[in-house]
Amino acid sequence: MAETLLEVKDLKMYFPVTRGIVIQRKVADVKAVDGVSFTIKRGETLGLVGESGCGKSTTGRAILQLYRPTAGSVKFDGKELTTMKGEELRRQRRRMQMIFQDPYASLNPRMTVGSIIAEPLEIHKISSGKEKQERVQELLRLVGLNPYFAQRYPHEFSGGQRQRIGIARALAVNPDFIVCDEPISALDVSIQAQIVNLLQDLQQELKLTYLFIAHDLSMVRHISDRVAVMYLGKIVELTDYKTLYDEPKHPYTQALLSAVPIPDPAIEEKRQRIILQGDVPSPLNPPAGCRFHTRCPRVMDVCRHVEPEWKNVGTADREHWVACHLYD
Amino acid sequence: MATLLEVKGLETKFFTHEGVVHAVTDVSYKLDEGETLGIVGESGSGKSVSVLSLIRLIPQPPGKITGGEVWFDGRDLLKVSDEEIRQVRGNRIAMIFQDPMTSLNPVLTIGQQITEALELHLGMDKRQARARAVELLEMVGIPDAATRLDDYPHQFSGGMRQRVMIAMGLSCNPQILIADEPTTALDVTIQAQIIDLVKELREKVGMAIIWITHDLGVVAGLANRVIVMYGGRIVEEARVHDLYHRPYHPYTLGLLHSVPRLDAAHTGRLIPIDGLPPDLIDMPPGCPFAPRCTFKIERCDVENPPLEYVSSTRRVACWRWEEMAARQDGGFRG
Ligand SMILES: Nc1ncnc2c1ncn2[C@@H]1O[C@H](COP(=O)(O)OP(=O)(O)OP(=O)(O)O)[C@@H](O)[C@H]1O
Ligand SMILES: Nc1ncnc2c1ncn2[C@@H]1O[C@H](COP(=O)(O)OP(=O)(O)OP(=O)(O)O)[C@@H](O)[C@H]1O
Ligand SMILES: [Mg+2]
Ligand SMILES: [Mg+2]
């Protein structure tokens, strides 16, 4: 079995909510990520799904130390990142990159495509001059773009092409690990498949490890080896893609899966949906006990008071982690 | 079923600095009473413009409806007076949009916005209108409706705002509800709530629906009939089962293959549609899909195939539809 590349333990990321103009006073915390643990093996894709605001992007950013976590540990290739500083952290960061959702907002409109891709090479002092130019051309080819696009500006490209530029930039420094934060959500259906195939090819070719964030469950299932389901700052279930979809254990996962429309009218006619009541509560003041209890169709009394334990209900070689009192 | 709405040869253009955008070209279809029609297609394919044109909500300039007829209730909506079309909008034909925030007024309470329409269109007095507004909010599943009436739009979540929009849309008992990607910005569990609500209201009220989406999954369970748009044109129309199980147009087929299915085996690779959607300013002379089509023949580059009835319920615009049909129908036709 492959070695562990990333180990996240009890990671917390709180954002202070302040009041007052002259003297800022902290009045509360947004508990965006509130104790999540998982590992990712080298060469693996871990999918992270959940509804808007549940803390997926924050998890990704806290792993990369773009936010300094409030608590918990992030070990990358055996080294603890949360206490690392300065040059040492910069060297590790080079091995971890991020691809963003919005191919429009994430590229500087005043820079040529070539300089956008070359920027990380300069920041990390990897190459310059002719060598740098050659690397840019090579990267453009790698992501399926014409090398002569280097002279052009982002607005001259379609969404899918801009996403390819973002991927080329992330690959410039030869990373081991990439956080893909909803890389296809803003793209047309027919273009999404192009980008997903590209990400899969690059993973094979360059032995990349992915954390793939999305709220499209069908796509996450397609691309991931294992999938983690997040709700209001916590991971509620984590297992291999097949087990998760065939035997979901957490009532939230079950509801989420049942809500995904399937492009087949014969199946849709027969489907029984689990319709959740109400909206996701605010992370400023999450419900006591199990955070899902306010919407859970199978809520029990204990769920309102006691937080369920995160445990493996599968076997040693087919792990199935879940946090739910139904499996106490 | 009686025909409620008939669109004939609709054509809408935008006259911009870059050139003339052929947003909608030769779009014709019928909508029957009580029917749900799905319109699917990618970004920029003309879905929104085609329905906005029906009720003359195209910004003019730069837009202009340059041709066609829209028959509703014995008259051509493209010819009636501004006053008449205002009466039709929000009264007989209601519309809900992807982003409810853009259609709700942020400085008025939800109650003020609903009662205004009731007073204007149905001539209710203040008290009657308020009572009806509470009823409507309850109907779309908003808890504590009587108190929430005095809240402002920003105090509602995205899903609740969309419920409010539906309540407003239905307030005057419209015959047609046009829904332009009303669930695209919402989470799947909230999307499921809204679709469930619309299905329930459809049973109860019996209105016809035009539901626009780029998500083939959403209309599979909702529509009776589906129109597929590409490059501002209709390329295929069929009853929902026929379209998903036996698509005749290569684009429809391509769309169905390019999305992973939750219920399918883990197949390894998706089959994308290569290339990019057409530039609506510089339309190629032939079939708009030809540059991306794996079934392309020479003729496709020079001559645009007309949208033709290929059976009493199906239309398709493809020179090779018979071969496509033969493949799809397992040789019964070919
Ligand atoms: N910099 C910040 N300051 C304060 N609150 C934040 C910050 N970033 C995120 N949050 C809050 O933390 C919570 C989690 O946000 P996050 O962006 O991680 O969610 P997400 O799962 O990525 O959602 P989406 O699917 O919409 O991208 C939200 O309530 C959000 O408002
Ligand atoms: N106000 C406008 N000015 C200029 N062009 C416009 C305007 N509104 C729409 N268009 C153009 O008309 C074409 C059709 O647009 P439309 O909004 O109908 O697409 P759509 O299928 O609804 O796409 P989406 O899925 O992104 O909503 C596009 O090329 C668009 O750029
Ligand atoms: Mg996010
Ligand atoms: Mg639109």
XYZ file of C-alpha atoms and ligand atoms in Angstrom:
726
model
C 0.000 0.000 0.000
C 1.197 3.511 -0.855
C 2.698 5.707 1.831
C 0.823 8.548 3.474
C 1.622 11.952 1.971
C -0.682 14.122 4.027
C -1.965 13.608 7.531
C -4.509 16.029 8.967
C -5.425 15.664 12.636
C -8.164 17.503 14.481
C -7.706 20.555 12.288
C -9.597 23.665 13.398
C -9.914 26.978 11.661
C -11.911 29.675 13.418
C -12.434 33.186 12.081
C -12.987 35.868 14.700
C -16.080 38.049 14.374
C -15.256 41.515 15.681
C -17.319 44.511 16.725
C -16.306 48.098 17.240
C -14.559 50.562 15.009
C -11.751 51.993 17.121
C -11.227 49.115 19.510
C -11.978 45.841 17.797
C -13.479 43.386 20.190
C -13.882 39.731 19.377
C -17.501 38.801 19.945
C -17.638 35.300 18.490
C -15.957 32.776 16.226
C -17.056 31.422 12.874
C -16.108 27.784 13.344
C -15.477 27.217 9.650
C -13.524 24.012 10.233
C -13.996 22.416 13.602
C -11.865 19.344 14.089
C -11.352 17.331 10.920
C -8.986 14.381 10.524
C -7.990 12.419 7.450
C -5.006 11.155 5.520
C -4.184 11.151 1.823
C -1.853 8.592 0.307
C 0.683 9.418 -2.344
C -0.920 9.308 -5.799
C -4.420 9.205 -4.379
C -7.399 11.502 -4.956
C -9.461 12.321 -1.913
C -12.794 13.959 -2.745
C -14.259 16.486 -0.329
C -17.965 17.230 -0.752
C -20.561 19.185 1.154
C -22.886 22.121 0.785
C -21.923 25.747 0.384
C -20.274 27.178 3.487
C -19.520 23.835 5.167
C -15.785 24.607 5.224
C -14.320 22.810 2.204
C -12.223 25.698 0.854
C -11.129 26.677 4.347
C -9.900 23.111 4.927
C -7.887 23.285 1.706
C -6.405 26.650 2.577
C -5.557 25.660 6.138
C -3.718 22.582 4.836
C -1.617 24.749 2.520
C -1.014 27.176 5.407
C -2.617 29.993 3.446
C -4.520 30.347 6.710
C -2.659 29.475 9.904
C -4.888 26.886 11.592
C -6.429 27.670 14.981
C -5.559 24.193 16.227
C -4.605 20.740 15.056
C -1.843 19.243 13.013
C -1.032 19.049 9.306
C 1.815 16.690 8.441
C 3.063 16.778 4.873
C 5.529 14.064 3.917
C 6.186 13.509 7.611
C 6.848 17.171 8.448
C 4.593 19.282 10.655
C 3.526 22.395 8.743
C 1.541 24.267 11.380
C 4.644 25.219 13.372
C 6.914 25.732 10.366
C 8.015 29.255 9.394
C 10.009 31.322 6.904
C 12.231 29.711 4.308
C 11.458 26.181 5.461
C 7.699 26.709 5.030
C 8.251 28.322 1.657
C 10.161 25.277 0.473
C 7.338 22.973 1.541
C 4.707 25.218 0.022
C 6.360 24.871 -3.323
C 5.380 21.218 -3.264
C 1.717 22.041 -2.640
C -0.375 24.047 -5.077
C -3.966 25.077 -5.514
C -6.329 25.298 -8.495
C -9.270 27.624 -8.028
C -12.925 27.545 -8.961
C -13.150 30.774 -10.829
C -10.885 30.808 -13.868
C -11.913 34.437 -14.439
C -11.010 35.892 -11.073
C -7.880 33.867 -10.359
C -5.780 35.134 -13.272
C -4.352 38.651 -13.296
C -5.951 40.333 -16.341
C -2.987 42.645 -16.939
C -0.396 39.884 -17.181
C 0.276 37.781 -20.268
C -0.420 34.081 -19.984
C 3.318 33.475 -20.187
C 4.124 35.700 -17.216
C 1.224 34.267 -15.197
C 2.636 30.775 -15.608
C 6.225 31.926 -15.091
C 5.506 33.862 -11.883
C 5.881 30.907 -9.483
C 9.161 30.011 -11.213
C 10.468 33.469 -10.351
C 9.071 33.555 -6.818
C 10.739 30.274 -5.994
C 13.861 31.207 -7.999
C 13.627 28.023 -10.042
C 14.525 29.294 -13.459
C 14.950 32.461 -15.475
C 15.642 33.716 -18.982
C 15.519 31.237 -21.814
C 15.133 28.241 -19.531
C 12.041 29.845 -18.006
C 10.524 30.558 -21.415
C 11.064 26.967 -22.448
C 9.429 25.709 -19.288
C 6.379 27.913 -19.965
C 6.042 26.471 -23.486
C 6.394 22.965 -22.140
C 3.689 23.619 -19.528
C 1.291 25.057 -22.094
C 1.724 21.953 -24.231
C 1.237 19.746 -21.179
C -2.202 21.217 -20.488
C -3.235 21.027 -24.133
C -2.746 24.662 -25.139
C -0.808 26.118 -28.022
C 2.651 27.314 -26.780
C 2.284 30.533 -28.718
C -0.619 31.547 -26.433
C 2.075 32.720 -23.976
C 1.952 36.203 -25.504
C -1.796 36.627 -25.047
C -3.937 37.912 -22.174
C -6.481 35.927 -20.097
C -9.542 37.722 -21.508
C -8.773 36.255 -24.915
C -9.549 32.775 -23.618
C -12.656 30.757 -22.821
C -13.414 29.479 -19.304
C -12.038 26.031 -20.026
C -8.859 27.459 -21.533
C -8.386 29.764 -18.547
C -8.738 26.805 -16.233
C -5.984 25.082 -18.233
C -3.801 28.175 -17.724
C -4.480 27.973 -13.968
C -3.461 24.315 -14.006
C -0.263 25.086 -15.948
C 0.628 27.717 -13.355
C 0.051 25.275 -10.499
C 2.229 22.667 -12.217
C 5.080 25.099 -12.930
C 6.944 24.323 -9.700
C 6.574 20.527 -9.976
C 4.300 20.067 -6.967
C 3.491 16.709 -5.351
C 0.131 17.733 -4.018
C -2.654 19.889 -5.484
C -5.789 21.178 -3.822
C -8.345 21.399 -6.624
C -10.989 23.765 -5.236
C -14.065 23.296 -7.448
C -11.929 23.416 -10.594
C -14.823 22.693 -12.946
C -17.881 24.246 -11.281
C -17.778 27.382 -13.414
C -17.400 25.519 -16.691
C -19.905 24.262 -19.230
C -20.861 20.614 -19.037
C -19.143 19.714 -22.292
C -15.922 21.416 -21.138
C -15.944 19.937 -17.616
C -15.143 16.490 -18.990
C -12.136 17.899 -20.875
C -10.668 19.361 -17.681
C -11.400 16.304 -15.542
C -9.700 14.060 -18.096
C -6.728 16.427 -18.166
C -6.427 16.335 -14.363
C -6.543 12.535 -14.431
C -3.901 12.308 -17.185
C -1.606 14.715 -15.348
C -2.017 12.738 -12.144
C -0.853 9.573 -13.912
C 1.979 11.240 -15.724
C 3.332 13.358 -12.876
C 2.338 11.105 -9.940
C 0.251 13.853 -8.374
C -1.843 13.626 -5.226
C -5.147 15.514 -5.187
C -7.588 16.890 -2.696
C -10.567 17.403 -4.999
C -13.176 19.784 -3.594
C -16.602 19.963 -5.215
C -20.264 19.925 -4.543
C -21.096 17.893 -7.627
C -21.285 14.416 -6.140
C -21.371 12.602 -9.458
C -18.110 14.221 -10.505
C -16.461 13.634 -7.127
C -17.404 9.980 -7.264
C -16.000 9.777 -10.757
C -12.596 11.228 -9.925
C -11.958 10.144 -6.320
C -10.484 7.046 -4.724
C -11.991 7.961 -1.372
C -14.578 10.595 -0.485
C -15.080 12.689 2.659
C -18.483 14.285 3.305
C -18.467 17.533 5.245
C -21.282 19.239 7.120
C -20.969 22.489 9.044
C -17.234 22.318 9.752
C -16.995 18.580 10.397
C -16.388 15.498 8.305
C -19.339 13.186 8.961
C -18.341 10.247 6.763
C -15.259 9.019 4.892
C -14.686 5.863 2.901
C -13.789 4.592 -0.563
C -15.969 5.948 -3.364
C -17.718 2.658 -3.971
C -18.721 1.974 -0.380
C -19.834 5.564 0.100
C -22.237 5.425 -2.815
C -23.343 1.816 -2.354
C -23.709 1.812 1.423
C -23.812 5.368 2.777
C -24.144 5.282 6.563
C -24.662 8.869 7.665
C -28.218 10.211 7.137
C -26.703 13.385 5.683
C -24.742 11.435 3.074
C -27.880 9.467 2.278
C -29.889 12.667 1.774
C -27.138 14.280 -0.285
C -26.907 11.263 -2.586
C -30.645 11.040 -2.981
C -30.841 14.725 -3.942
C -28.483 14.395 -6.917
C -30.536 14.252 -10.109
C -29.705 11.423 -12.502
C -30.004 12.179 -16.227
C -32.390 9.308 -16.864
C -36.161 9.844 -16.731
C -36.884 6.136 -16.154
C -34.790 6.201 -12.982
C -36.012 9.613 -11.840
C -39.647 8.465 -12.017
C -39.026 5.692 -9.530
C -36.669 7.503 -7.202
C -37.678 8.208 -3.635
C -35.969 11.364 -2.452
C -35.057 12.142 1.121
C -36.062 15.816 1.295
C -34.255 17.573 4.136
C -36.199 20.231 5.968
C -34.900 23.760 6.410
C -31.484 25.269 5.785
C -27.978 24.656 7.057
C -27.561 26.386 10.468
C -24.990 29.162 10.887
C -21.402 28.157 11.725
C -21.399 31.054 14.215
C -23.673 29.115 16.462
C -23.700 25.469 15.412
C -26.270 23.151 17.055
C -25.178 21.237 20.147
C -24.618 17.488 19.974
C -24.591 16.300 16.385
C -24.606 19.353 14.105
C -26.930 17.657 11.679
C -29.613 16.908 14.268
C -31.807 19.906 13.328
C -32.354 18.481 9.842
C -31.827 14.781 10.400
C -34.765 12.553 9.438
C -33.535 9.899 11.902
C -32.760 12.143 14.865
C -32.765 10.558 18.336
C -32.696 12.212 21.718
C -29.000 11.584 22.284
C -28.161 13.456 19.034
C -29.308 16.738 20.554
C -26.848 16.609 23.447
C -23.921 14.354 22.720
C -21.509 14.795 19.871
C -21.111 11.490 18.013
C -17.707 9.858 17.998
C -15.657 9.647 14.772
C -14.986 5.959 14.276
C -14.272 3.202 11.808
C -17.327 0.998 11.338
C -15.753 -0.856 8.405
C -12.861 -3.275 8.489
C -9.123 -2.704 8.728
C -8.612 -3.025 4.981
C -11.904 -1.377 3.989
C -12.180 1.532 6.363
C -15.501 3.281 6.698
C -15.416 6.252 9.032
C -18.612 7.827 10.267
C -19.745 10.152 13.058
C -23.333 9.198 13.884
C -25.137 7.838 16.961
C -26.984 5.293 14.815
C -23.747 3.291 14.835
C -22.937 3.564 18.564
C -54.078 18.799 -24.900
C -54.791 22.261 -26.222
C -51.885 24.445 -27.261
C -51.353 27.311 -24.852
C -48.413 29.061 -26.424
C -46.950 28.873 -29.896
C -43.603 30.379 -30.842
C -42.898 30.697 -34.558
C -39.579 31.580 -36.158
C -38.340 33.688 -33.255
C -35.183 35.636 -33.954
C -33.368 37.936 -31.527
C -30.120 39.787 -32.104
C -27.829 42.048 -30.100
C -26.143 44.903 -31.907
C -22.835 45.332 -30.065
C -19.493 47.033 -30.746
C -17.957 43.682 -31.603
C -20.695 42.921 -34.111
C -24.164 41.439 -34.365
C -24.784 38.635 -31.852
C -27.185 36.078 -33.339
C -28.498 35.094 -29.930
C -31.662 33.292 -31.052
C -32.278 32.100 -34.606
C -35.448 30.543 -36.017
C -36.799 29.137 -32.772
C -40.255 27.532 -33.021
C -42.127 25.381 -30.526
C -45.467 24.817 -28.850
C -46.369 24.562 -25.208
C -49.482 22.616 -24.243
C -51.745 23.279 -21.293
C -50.398 21.818 -18.052
C -47.240 20.592 -19.751
C -43.665 20.979 -18.488
C -41.170 21.767 -21.224
C -37.443 21.604 -20.462
C -34.967 23.756 -22.392
C -31.366 22.584 -22.031
C -28.129 23.855 -23.505
C -24.777 25.275 -22.523
C -23.929 28.780 -21.478
C -24.613 31.249 -24.287
C -26.778 28.883 -26.313
C -29.707 31.328 -26.204
C -31.919 29.764 -23.537
C -32.549 32.924 -21.531
C -32.843 35.236 -24.520
C -35.345 32.905 -26.168
C -37.746 33.035 -23.211
C -37.122 36.677 -22.336
C -38.112 37.479 -25.923
C -41.514 35.847 -25.398
C -42.513 38.449 -22.868
C -40.452 41.224 -24.433
C -37.936 41.608 -21.634
C -34.963 42.034 -23.967
C -32.923 45.182 -23.195
C -33.379 47.381 -26.233
C -30.833 48.570 -27.331
C -28.587 46.615 -27.762
C -31.134 43.821 -28.240
C -33.880 43.539 -30.801
C -36.433 40.894 -31.618
C -35.989 40.842 -35.366
C -38.519 38.240 -36.352
C -41.157 35.726 -35.395
C -44.517 35.425 -33.683
C -45.531 34.422 -30.166
C -49.148 33.308 -30.054
C -50.812 33.301 -26.657
C -54.482 33.693 -25.893
C -55.394 34.502 -29.490
C -52.882 37.276 -30.045
C -49.260 37.754 -31.044
C -47.401 38.977 -27.953
C -44.750 40.568 -30.137
C -47.432 42.870 -31.609
C -49.571 43.844 -28.609
C -49.222 47.218 -26.869
C -46.765 47.806 -24.008
C -49.703 48.034 -21.619
C -51.065 44.674 -22.782
C -47.711 42.899 -22.458
C -47.360 44.288 -18.912
C -50.718 42.734 -18.080
C -49.557 39.397 -19.436
C -46.272 39.466 -17.519
C -46.587 38.599 -13.895
C -50.263 37.900 -14.400
C -50.726 35.244 -17.073
C -47.065 34.390 -17.606
C -44.798 34.497 -14.546
C -41.039 34.235 -14.549
C -38.470 33.216 -11.925
C -34.732 33.665 -12.358
C -31.473 32.081 -11.277
C -30.584 34.830 -8.865
C -33.647 35.906 -6.900
C -31.685 38.802 -5.400
C -31.693 40.600 -8.760
C -35.457 40.428 -9.047
C -36.265 41.286 -5.433
C -36.070 44.905 -4.344
C -33.571 45.056 -1.435
C -35.184 48.084 0.234
C -38.748 46.738 0.342
C -39.967 44.012 2.683
C -40.991 40.685 1.209
C -44.574 41.495 2.194
C -44.592 44.860 0.405
C -43.328 43.206 -2.775
C -45.918 40.442 -2.820
C -48.882 42.621 -1.865
C -47.963 45.244 -4.458
C -48.478 42.732 -7.266
C -51.737 41.495 -5.747
C -53.119 45.011 -5.431
C -51.968 45.958 -8.926
C -52.985 42.882 -10.881
C -55.891 41.482 -8.870
C -57.287 44.715 -7.408
C -57.176 43.478 -3.816
C -57.231 45.908 -0.899
C -54.374 46.037 1.646
C -55.907 43.576 4.096
C -56.920 41.040 1.496
C -53.516 41.260 -0.143
C -51.695 40.701 3.134
C -53.810 37.680 4.019
C -53.196 36.220 0.570
C -49.444 36.918 0.873
C -49.299 34.910 4.112
C -51.163 32.101 2.380
C -48.727 32.139 -0.525
C -45.643 32.052 1.707
C -47.154 29.164 3.635
C -47.864 27.392 0.376
C -44.171 27.544 -0.588
C -43.126 26.258 2.821
C -41.833 29.344 4.629
C -42.190 28.851 8.385
C -43.760 31.691 10.460
C -45.019 33.270 7.251
C -46.978 36.040 8.996
C -43.845 37.373 10.753
C -41.433 36.749 7.899
C -43.576 39.012 5.708
C -41.941 42.027 7.353
C -38.394 40.837 6.698
C -36.154 42.166 3.936
C -34.746 39.921 1.185
C -31.237 39.833 2.697
C -32.666 38.240 5.822
C -33.627 35.164 3.788
C -31.317 32.361 2.629
C -30.871 31.665 -1.094
C -33.331 28.784 -1.030
C -35.928 30.829 0.852
C -35.591 33.756 -1.571
C -36.253 31.364 -4.422
C -39.377 30.171 -2.567
C -40.471 33.788 -2.251
C -39.963 34.265 -5.988
C -42.088 31.216 -6.684
C -44.770 32.536 -4.324
C -44.713 35.875 -6.158
C -44.733 34.142 -9.518
C -47.788 32.122 -8.557
C -49.600 34.928 -6.761
C -51.768 35.804 -9.758
C -52.471 32.217 -10.831
C -50.463 32.335 -14.048
C -51.108 29.882 -16.865
C -47.402 29.625 -17.615
C -44.454 29.660 -15.232
C -41.104 30.294 -16.894
C -38.232 29.198 -14.639
C -34.757 30.258 -15.810
C -32.241 28.079 -13.939
C -33.958 28.743 -10.618
C -31.943 26.099 -8.757
C -28.523 26.506 -10.373
C -27.149 28.674 -7.564
C -28.538 26.442 -4.815
C -27.133 23.420 -3.019
C -28.434 20.036 -4.126
C -30.477 19.416 -0.991
C -32.145 22.817 -1.409
C -32.564 22.198 -5.140
C -34.386 18.978 -4.260
C -36.691 20.961 -1.930
C -37.517 23.508 -4.647
C -38.156 20.897 -7.352
C -40.337 18.952 -4.952
C -42.277 22.146 -4.246
C -42.722 22.962 -7.936
C -43.984 19.437 -8.665
C -46.492 19.727 -5.835
C -47.704 23.152 -7.001
C -47.948 21.928 -10.573
C -50.340 19.199 -9.406
C -52.348 21.663 -7.386
C -52.452 24.678 -9.704
C -52.070 22.960 -13.059
C -49.940 25.619 -14.732
C -47.680 24.873 -17.687
C -43.960 25.255 -17.033
C -40.946 26.118 -19.156
C -37.888 25.071 -17.151
C -34.475 26.195 -18.368
C -31.341 24.436 -17.179
C -27.898 23.305 -18.246
C -28.189 20.266 -15.971
C -29.611 17.313 -17.880
C -30.358 15.610 -14.582
C -32.747 18.280 -13.347
C -35.214 18.109 -16.243
C -35.075 14.309 -16.537
C -37.374 14.023 -13.553
C -39.428 17.126 -14.196
C -40.175 17.664 -17.889
C -42.573 15.927 -20.270
C -40.728 17.202 -23.290
C -37.228 18.623 -23.794
C -35.740 21.059 -26.280
C -31.959 21.094 -26.757
C -30.426 24.394 -27.874
C -27.028 24.972 -29.439
C -25.645 28.159 -30.952
C -28.962 30.000 -30.643
C -30.966 27.303 -32.399
C -33.045 24.305 -31.437
C -31.117 21.237 -32.537
C -33.388 18.567 -31.080
C -36.779 18.207 -29.459
C -38.308 15.013 -28.108
C -40.399 13.522 -25.340
C -38.262 13.130 -22.272
C -37.799 9.338 -22.475
C -36.908 9.428 -26.163
C -34.387 12.196 -25.698
C -32.455 10.524 -22.879
C -32.689 6.948 -24.097
C -32.453 7.502 -27.861
C -30.895 10.884 -28.634
C -30.730 11.554 -32.378
C -28.555 14.660 -32.439
C -24.800 14.141 -31.969
C -24.715 17.098 -29.573
C -27.390 15.610 -27.311
C -25.556 12.308 -27.405
C -22.285 14.080 -26.580
C -23.813 15.922 -23.631
C -25.193 12.709 -22.171
C -21.809 10.998 -22.484
C -19.767 13.824 -21.028
C -21.398 13.818 -17.580
C -20.617 11.134 -15.025
C -23.687 9.425 -13.584
C -24.093 8.753 -9.920
C -25.652 5.358 -10.621
C -23.222 4.162 -13.293
C -20.169 1.966 -12.878
C -16.895 3.811 -12.313
C -15.923 3.886 -15.955
C -12.492 5.452 -15.912
C -12.768 8.179 -18.488
C -15.404 10.638 -19.556
C -15.999 11.305 -23.231
C -15.746 15.084 -23.625
C -17.025 17.107 -26.546
C -13.874 18.554 -28.064
C -13.511 22.202 -28.982
C -15.560 25.205 -27.936
C -19.130 26.464 -28.450
C -19.581 28.711 -31.510
C -19.039 32.437 -31.570
C -22.516 33.872 -32.104
C -21.098 36.934 -33.875
C -19.219 34.975 -36.475
C -21.485 32.014 -37.117
C -20.136 29.431 -39.530
C -22.369 28.923 -42.575
C -23.013 25.224 -41.931
C -24.283 23.389 -38.872
C -23.244 25.284 -35.707
C -22.119 22.014 -34.108
C -20.097 20.789 -37.113
C -16.659 21.961 -35.858
C -17.062 19.760 -32.749
C -19.047 16.894 -34.222
C -17.570 13.408 -34.505
C -20.196 12.450 -37.099
C -19.460 15.387 -39.394
C -19.561 15.000 -43.173
C -18.602 17.577 -45.808
C -22.119 18.851 -46.244
C -22.289 19.872 -42.554
C -19.648 22.574 -43.076
C -21.510 24.340 -45.853
C -25.212 23.774 -45.297
C -27.102 24.104 -42.033
C -29.532 21.202 -41.582
C -33.131 22.347 -40.997
C -34.993 21.340 -37.848
C -37.412 18.740 -39.178
C -40.120 16.530 -37.773
C -38.774 12.998 -37.946
C -41.808 11.513 -36.201
C -45.013 13.014 -34.854
C -43.266 13.919 -31.581
C -39.639 14.448 -32.498
C -37.667 17.104 -34.312
C -33.967 17.070 -35.075
C -31.571 19.228 -37.084
C -28.902 16.891 -38.421
C -28.042 15.658 -41.896
C -27.250 12.238 -40.490
C -30.184 11.819 -38.135
C -31.371 8.642 -39.842
C -28.065 6.916 -39.237
C -28.042 8.229 -35.665
C -31.560 6.939 -35.187
C -30.643 3.553 -36.594
C -27.786 3.270 -34.107
C -29.910 4.431 -31.212
C -32.961 2.356 -32.015
C -30.906 -0.780 -32.435
C -31.473 -1.093 -36.162
C -35.293 -1.038 -36.136
C -35.352 1.915 -38.464
C -32.310 1.430 -40.538
N -11.734 34.713 5.699
C -12.882 34.439 6.327
N -13.342 35.211 7.345
C -14.484 34.924 7.989
N -15.273 33.871 7.697
C -14.895 33.068 6.697
C -13.684 33.303 5.965
N -13.567 32.346 5.012
C -14.652 31.548 5.151
N -15.442 31.966 6.174
C -16.680 31.324 6.621
O -16.374 29.990 6.934
C -17.390 29.109 6.505
C -16.824 28.080 5.555
O -16.455 28.726 4.338
P -15.775 27.963 3.120
O -15.474 28.972 2.085
O -14.662 27.126 3.603
O -16.974 27.025 2.636
P -17.043 26.074 1.364
O -17.452 24.745 1.865
O -15.809 26.168 0.567
O -18.294 26.704 0.573
P -18.554 26.892 -1.017
O -19.084 25.567 -1.487
O -19.611 27.943 -1.051
O -17.270 27.294 -1.644
C -18.475 29.984 5.901
O -19.450 30.235 6.865
C -17.735 31.244 5.535
O -18.608 32.345 5.567
N -27.538 42.367 -23.201
C -26.817 41.671 -24.082
N -25.931 42.284 -24.893
C -25.202 41.589 -25.783
N -25.274 40.257 -25.938
C -26.127 39.583 -25.162
C -26.944 40.245 -24.192
N -27.691 39.315 -23.555
C -27.346 38.124 -24.106
N -26.425 38.278 -25.076
C -25.815 37.210 -25.889
O -26.815 36.365 -26.403
C -26.376 35.016 -26.419
C -27.387 34.128 -25.765
O -27.410 34.443 -24.379
P -28.361 33.750 -23.322
O -28.302 34.578 -22.090
O -29.696 33.496 -23.911
O -27.646 32.367 -23.088
P -28.066 31.206 -22.080
O -28.253 29.972 -22.901
O -29.186 31.644 -21.219
O -26.730 31.035 -21.248
P -26.495 30.804 -19.659
O -26.580 29.315 -19.467
O -25.093 31.285 -19.459
O -27.520 31.576 -18.913
C -25.013 35.001 -25.772
O -24.022 34.953 -26.771
C -24.942 36.305 -25.027
O -23.615 36.775 -24.955
Mg -15.417 26.890 -1.404
Mg -29.329 32.078 -19.147
